[in-house]
Amino acid sequence: MKIDFVTLSPYFFALVPLAVLFLAVAIDRRRRKRLEKPPQLEKLLRPPGYSLSIRLDEVFDKIIFESFMASGLAVFAGASAICVGLFWANHVSPVVLLVSVLIFAASAGLVVSAVLRAFRRVREAENIRLGLRGEQAVAEALGEAADSGFRAFHDLEDAKIGNIDHVAAGSRGVFLIETKARRRRLSRSGQPEHEVVFNGESLQFPSGINDAHSIQQAKINAKWLSNYLGKKTGEPVRVEPLVVLPGWFVRWPQKEIFQ
C-alpha cells in the first residue's frame, strides 16, 4: 500500500499556525498573571454595566477558542477524509478502513459541535451587548438626575443576590433600579409594539411574554439592600424597587383608573 503523504502534508501544516498562536496566547496570559499587577490597588467604584462587560469579554474569548477548535478539527477532518479515500483505493483491510471512517466521522462531528457552540456564543454576546447598552442608557439618565440631588451607584455585586444594576440615593430616598433591556418583536396580543402593560405583578410584552421575575427580583434586591444599609447606618432605610425598560413605554391600566 502506497500513501501519498505529500498530498496530506498541507493539511497538517495548516494546523501549525493555529497551534502556535493558541499556545503563545496561553503562555502570555499565564506570564502576565504571574508577573504583572494593576497600577491601582485601591477599590474603585464600578462603571455602569461592568459585570456585563466582563462577561462579554469572556464570551468573545470563548468564541475565538471555539473558532480555533473548529478550524483545526476541520483540517484534521479533511486529512482523515483523504486517508479514507486512499485506503479505499488501495483496498486496505476492512478493520483499518473502518477505523479511518470512524476517525473522520468523529472529527467531522466535533467540527459541527464547535461551530454550533461558537454560534450560541455569538447569540449570547448579542444579548449581553443589548443588556450593556441598556444599563449605559439608564446610567446616562441617572447622571442627569444629579441636578436633583441624587447620587448614582452602578453594578453593585453580592455573592448572595448577584448583581444590582443601579442605586440612586438622595434627599427623596433610596431607589434600587433593575434594568431590563428587551428587543421589540411583532405584536401578538394587539397592543402596540412599543408598549408594555404592567398589571401590578408582571410585565406583559406585545410579543406575548409575561415577565413576573423582574418585578420579584427588584423587590428581593431592594429588601436585601434595605437590610444592608440598615446595618451600616444603624437606622432603618427604606429602599424603593424600580424596574426600568429602556426604549419602551410602560402603561399601568390600574393606575389610570384611579387618576
Short mmCIF file of C-alpha atoms in Angstrom, two decimals:
data_model
loop_
_atom_site.label_atom_id
_atom_site.label_comp_id
_atom_site.label_asym_id
_atom_site.label_seq_id
_atom_site.Cartn_x
_atom_site.Cartn_y
_atom_site.Cartn_z
CA MET A 1 0.00 0.00 0.00
CA LYS A 2 1.38 3.38 -1.01
CA ILE A 3 0.04 6.59 0.51
CA ASP A 4 0.89 9.99 -0.95
CA PHE A 5 1.90 11.92 2.18
CA VAL A 6 2.79 14.92 0.02
CA THR A 7 -0.93 15.33 -0.61
CA LEU A 8 -1.70 15.20 3.11
CA SER A 9 1.14 17.43 4.30
CA PRO A 10 -0.58 20.80 3.56
CA TYR A 11 -3.47 19.79 5.81
CA PHE A 12 -1.18 19.05 8.73
CA PHE A 13 0.97 22.13 8.17
CA ALA A 14 -2.20 24.24 8.20
CA LEU A 15 -2.62 23.28 11.87
CA VAL A 16 0.77 24.71 12.83
CA PRO A 17 -0.20 28.46 12.87
CA LEU A 18 -3.33 27.77 14.91
CA ALA A 19 -1.44 25.62 17.41
CA VAL A 20 1.40 28.14 17.74
CA LEU A 21 -0.99 31.09 18.20
CA PHE A 22 -3.12 29.25 20.77
CA LEU A 23 -0.03 28.15 22.72
CA ALA A 24 1.51 31.64 22.60
CA VAL A 25 -1.68 33.29 23.91
CA ALA A 26 -1.96 30.75 26.76
CA ILE A 27 1.68 31.24 27.78
CA ASP A 28 1.45 35.04 27.57
CA ARG A 29 -1.69 35.15 29.71
CA ARG A 30 -0.12 32.91 32.34
CA ARG A 31 3.05 35.01 32.39
CA ARG A 32 1.14 38.28 32.70
CA LYS A 33 -0.99 36.91 35.52
CA ARG A 34 2.12 35.83 37.42
CA LEU A 35 4.40 38.83 36.84
CA GLU A 36 2.17 41.87 36.29
CA LYS A 37 -0.05 43.76 38.72
CA PRO A 38 -2.60 46.53 38.10
CA PRO A 39 -1.25 50.04 38.80
CA GLN A 40 -4.22 50.90 41.05
CA LEU A 41 -4.72 48.65 44.04
CA GLU A 42 -7.42 50.71 45.77
CA LYS A 43 -11.01 49.62 45.32
CA LEU A 44 -12.75 51.71 42.66
CA LEU A 45 -16.43 52.32 42.04
CA ARG A 46 -17.71 50.21 39.19
CA PRO A 47 -18.88 51.86 35.98
CA PRO A 48 -22.36 51.01 34.65
CA GLY A 49 -22.54 47.57 33.08
CA TYR A 50 -19.15 46.49 34.44
CA SER A 51 -20.23 42.90 35.11
CA LEU A 52 -21.76 42.62 31.65
CA SER A 53 -18.61 43.98 30.01
CA ILE A 54 -16.56 41.33 31.83
CA ARG A 55 -18.99 38.64 30.68
CA LEU A 56 -18.82 39.99 27.12
CA ASP A 57 -15.02 39.71 27.12
CA GLU A 58 -15.24 36.14 28.41
CA VAL A 59 -17.76 35.18 25.74
CA PHE A 60 -15.58 36.67 23.00
CA ASP A 61 -12.64 34.64 24.30
CA LYS A 62 -14.76 31.51 24.08
CA ILE A 63 -15.87 32.40 20.55
CA ILE A 64 -12.23 32.71 19.47
CA PHE A 65 -11.37 29.41 21.16
CA GLU A 66 -14.29 27.59 19.54
CA SER A 67 -13.35 29.08 16.16
CA PHE A 68 -9.78 27.83 16.54
CA MET A 69 -11.06 24.43 17.54
CA ALA A 70 -13.44 24.27 14.58
CA SER A 71 -10.69 25.31 12.14
CA GLY A 72 -8.18 22.82 13.49
CA LEU A 73 -10.67 19.99 13.58
CA ALA A 74 -11.83 20.83 10.06
CA VAL A 75 -8.26 20.45 8.81
CA PHE A 76 -7.96 17.11 10.61
CA ALA A 77 -11.32 16.00 9.22
CA GLY A 78 -10.21 16.90 5.70
CA ALA A 79 -6.97 14.95 6.10
CA SER A 80 -8.83 11.94 7.50
CA ALA A 81 -11.27 12.09 4.59
CA ILE A 82 -8.36 11.89 2.15
CA CYS A 83 -7.00 8.95 4.14
CA VAL A 84 -10.33 7.18 3.81
CA GLY A 85 -10.22 7.69 0.06
CA LEU A 86 -6.64 6.43 -0.18
CA PHE A 87 -7.38 3.41 1.97
CA TRP A 88 -10.42 2.61 -0.14
CA ALA A 89 -8.46 2.96 -3.39
CA ASN A 90 -5.63 0.77 -2.09
CA HIS A 91 -8.01 -1.93 -0.81
CA VAL A 92 -6.72 -1.98 2.76
CA SER A 93 -8.17 -4.33 5.33
CA PRO A 94 -11.77 -3.64 6.43
CA VAL A 95 -10.63 -3.02 10.01
CA VAL A 96 -8.22 -0.22 9.00
CA LEU A 97 -10.84 1.28 6.69
CA LEU A 98 -13.48 1.15 9.41
CA VAL A 99 -11.17 2.84 11.91
CA SER A 100 -10.36 5.62 9.41
CA VAL A 101 -14.06 6.15 8.70
CA LEU A 102 -14.80 6.37 12.43
CA ILE A 103 -11.98 8.89 12.89
CA PHE A 104 -13.36 11.00 10.06
CA ALA A 105 -16.92 10.80 11.44
CA ALA A 106 -15.76 11.74 14.94
CA SER A 107 -13.68 14.69 13.73
CA ALA A 108 -16.49 15.93 11.47
CA GLY A 109 -18.94 15.68 14.37
CA LEU A 110 -16.58 17.67 16.59
CA VAL A 111 -16.33 20.34 13.89
CA VAL A 112 -20.11 20.68 13.77
CA SER A 113 -20.28 20.77 17.57
CA ALA A 114 -17.61 23.50 17.79
CA VAL A 115 -19.36 25.61 15.14
CA LEU A 116 -22.70 25.30 16.94
CA ARG A 117 -21.10 26.29 20.26
CA ALA A 118 -19.48 29.29 18.61
CA PHE A 119 -22.83 30.30 17.12
CA ARG A 120 -24.53 30.05 20.51
CA ARG A 121 -21.75 32.19 21.98
CA VAL A 122 -22.37 34.81 19.29
CA ARG A 123 -26.06 34.90 20.20
CA GLU A 124 -25.13 35.17 23.88
CA ALA A 125 -22.77 38.06 23.08
CA GLU A 126 -25.58 39.88 21.26
CA ASN A 127 -27.85 39.55 24.31
CA ILE A 128 -25.12 40.71 26.68
CA ARG A 129 -24.37 43.69 24.45
CA LEU A 130 -28.06 44.61 24.48
CA GLY A 131 -28.13 44.50 28.28
CA LEU A 132 -24.93 46.52 28.47
CA ARG A 133 -26.34 49.26 26.26
CA GLY A 134 -29.50 49.31 28.36
CA GLU A 135 -27.58 49.81 31.59
CA GLN A 136 -25.46 52.52 30.00
CA ALA A 137 -28.61 54.34 28.82
CA VAL A 138 -30.09 54.25 32.33
CA ALA A 139 -26.80 55.43 33.83
CA GLU A 140 -26.79 58.38 31.44
CA ALA A 141 -30.29 59.33 32.58
CA LEU A 142 -29.24 59.00 36.23
CA GLY A 143 -26.33 61.31 35.53
CA GLU A 144 -28.83 63.99 34.55
CA ALA A 145 -30.70 63.33 37.82
CA ALA A 146 -27.65 64.53 39.74
CA ASP A 147 -29.00 68.05 39.36
CA SER A 148 -31.95 66.97 41.52
CA GLY A 149 -29.69 65.92 44.37
CA PHE A 150 -29.34 62.22 43.56
CA ARG A 151 -26.09 60.28 43.53
CA ALA A 152 -25.97 57.12 41.47
CA PHE A 153 -24.01 53.93 42.11
CA HIS A 154 -23.70 51.22 39.50
CA ASP A 155 -23.12 47.49 39.27
CA LEU A 156 -23.19 46.58 42.96
CA GLU A 157 -22.37 42.92 43.45
CA ASP A 158 -23.11 40.49 46.27
CA ALA A 159 -22.43 36.76 46.41
CA LYS A 160 -25.93 36.04 47.72
CA ILE A 161 -28.20 38.01 45.38
CA GLY A 162 -25.88 38.61 42.45
CA ASN A 163 -25.78 41.95 40.69
CA ILE A 164 -27.68 45.19 41.35
CA ASP A 165 -27.70 47.38 38.25
CA HIS A 166 -28.12 50.85 39.81
CA VAL A 167 -28.82 52.56 43.11
CA ALA A 168 -29.89 56.21 43.28
CA ALA A 169 -29.69 57.89 46.68
CA GLY A 170 -30.80 61.40 47.55
CA SER A 171 -32.90 63.53 49.87
CA ARG A 172 -36.08 61.96 48.45
CA GLY A 173 -35.00 58.43 49.33
CA VAL A 174 -33.07 55.44 48.06
CA PHE A 175 -34.11 53.72 44.85
CA LEU A 176 -32.92 50.39 43.54
CA ILE A 177 -33.12 50.20 39.75
CA GLU A 178 -33.13 46.97 37.77
CA THR A 179 -32.58 47.49 34.05
CA LYS A 180 -34.25 45.06 31.65
CA ALA A 181 -33.31 45.58 28.03
CA ARG A 182 -35.54 43.72 25.56
CA ARG A 183 -35.79 43.75 21.80
CA ARG A 184 -39.04 44.73 20.16
CA ARG A 185 -40.81 41.96 18.30
CA LEU A 186 -44.02 41.66 16.35
CA SER A 187 -47.11 42.11 18.50
CA ARG A 188 -49.20 39.01 19.08
CA SER A 189 -51.65 40.49 21.57
CA GLY A 190 -52.93 43.52 19.70
CA GLN A 191 -51.08 46.02 21.89
CA PRO A 192 -48.62 48.45 20.26
CA GLU A 193 -45.16 47.03 19.62
CA HIS A 194 -43.50 49.74 21.74
CA GLU A 195 -45.80 49.34 24.75
CA VAL A 196 -45.54 47.18 27.87
CA VAL A 197 -48.53 46.69 30.15
CA PHE A 198 -47.89 46.47 33.89
CA ASN A 199 -50.70 44.87 35.92
CA GLY A 200 -49.10 45.37 39.31
CA GLU A 201 -47.41 41.97 39.41
CA SER A 202 -45.92 41.34 35.97
CA LEU A 203 -44.93 42.97 32.69
CA GLN A 204 -46.91 41.98 29.60
CA PHE A 205 -44.92 42.44 26.39
CA PRO A 206 -46.63 42.69 22.99
CA SER A 207 -44.83 39.53 21.82
CA GLY A 208 -46.81 37.57 24.41
CA ILE A 209 -44.06 37.28 27.04
CA ASN A 210 -45.28 37.73 30.60
CA ASP A 211 -42.39 38.74 32.87
CA ALA A 212 -43.05 38.49 36.60
CA HIS A 213 -39.48 37.55 37.51
CA SER A 214 -38.09 41.06 37.01
CA ILE A 215 -40.58 42.55 39.46
CA GLN A 216 -39.83 39.94 42.10
CA GLN A 217 -36.10 40.29 41.55
CA ALA A 218 -36.26 44.05 42.12
CA LYS A 219 -38.29 43.56 45.32
CA ILE A 220 -35.91 40.92 46.69
CA ASN A 221 -32.84 43.00 45.89
CA ALA A 222 -34.43 46.11 47.42
CA LYS A 223 -35.15 44.20 50.64
CA TRP A 224 -31.57 42.99 50.78
CA LEU A 225 -30.21 46.49 50.18
CA SER A 226 -32.51 47.91 52.84
CA ASN A 227 -31.18 45.44 55.40
CA TYR A 228 -27.60 46.07 54.30
CA LEU A 229 -27.87 49.85 54.61
CA GLY A 230 -29.71 49.49 57.91
CA LYS A 231 -26.82 47.50 59.36
CA LYS A 232 -24.28 50.00 58.06
CA THR A 233 -26.08 53.14 59.27
CA GLY A 234 -27.78 51.77 62.39
CA GLU A 235 -31.08 53.24 61.19
CA PRO A 236 -33.91 51.77 59.10
CA VAL A 237 -33.51 52.62 55.43
CA ARG A 238 -36.41 52.21 53.05
CA VAL A 239 -35.40 51.21 49.52
CA GLU A 240 -37.90 51.57 46.69
CA PRO A 241 -37.56 48.98 43.91
CA LEU A 242 -37.85 50.14 40.30
CA VAL A 243 -37.75 48.20 37.04
CA VAL A 244 -36.67 50.27 34.04
CA LEU A 245 -37.20 49.23 30.41
CA PRO A 246 -35.07 51.46 28.16
CA GLY A 247 -36.84 52.37 24.93
CA TRP A 248 -40.26 51.08 26.00
CA PHE A 249 -43.46 52.87 27.00
CA VAL A 250 -44.96 51.28 30.12
CA ARG A 251 -48.69 51.55 30.67
CA TRP A 252 -50.32 50.81 34.03
CA PRO A 253 -54.10 50.47 33.49
CA GLN A 254 -54.85 50.13 37.21
CA LYS A 255 -53.13 53.45 37.92
CA GLU A 256 -55.06 55.12 35.11
CA ILE A 257 -58.36 54.06 36.70
CA PHE A 258 -57.58 55.90 39.96
CA GLN A 259 -56.36 59.07 38.26
#
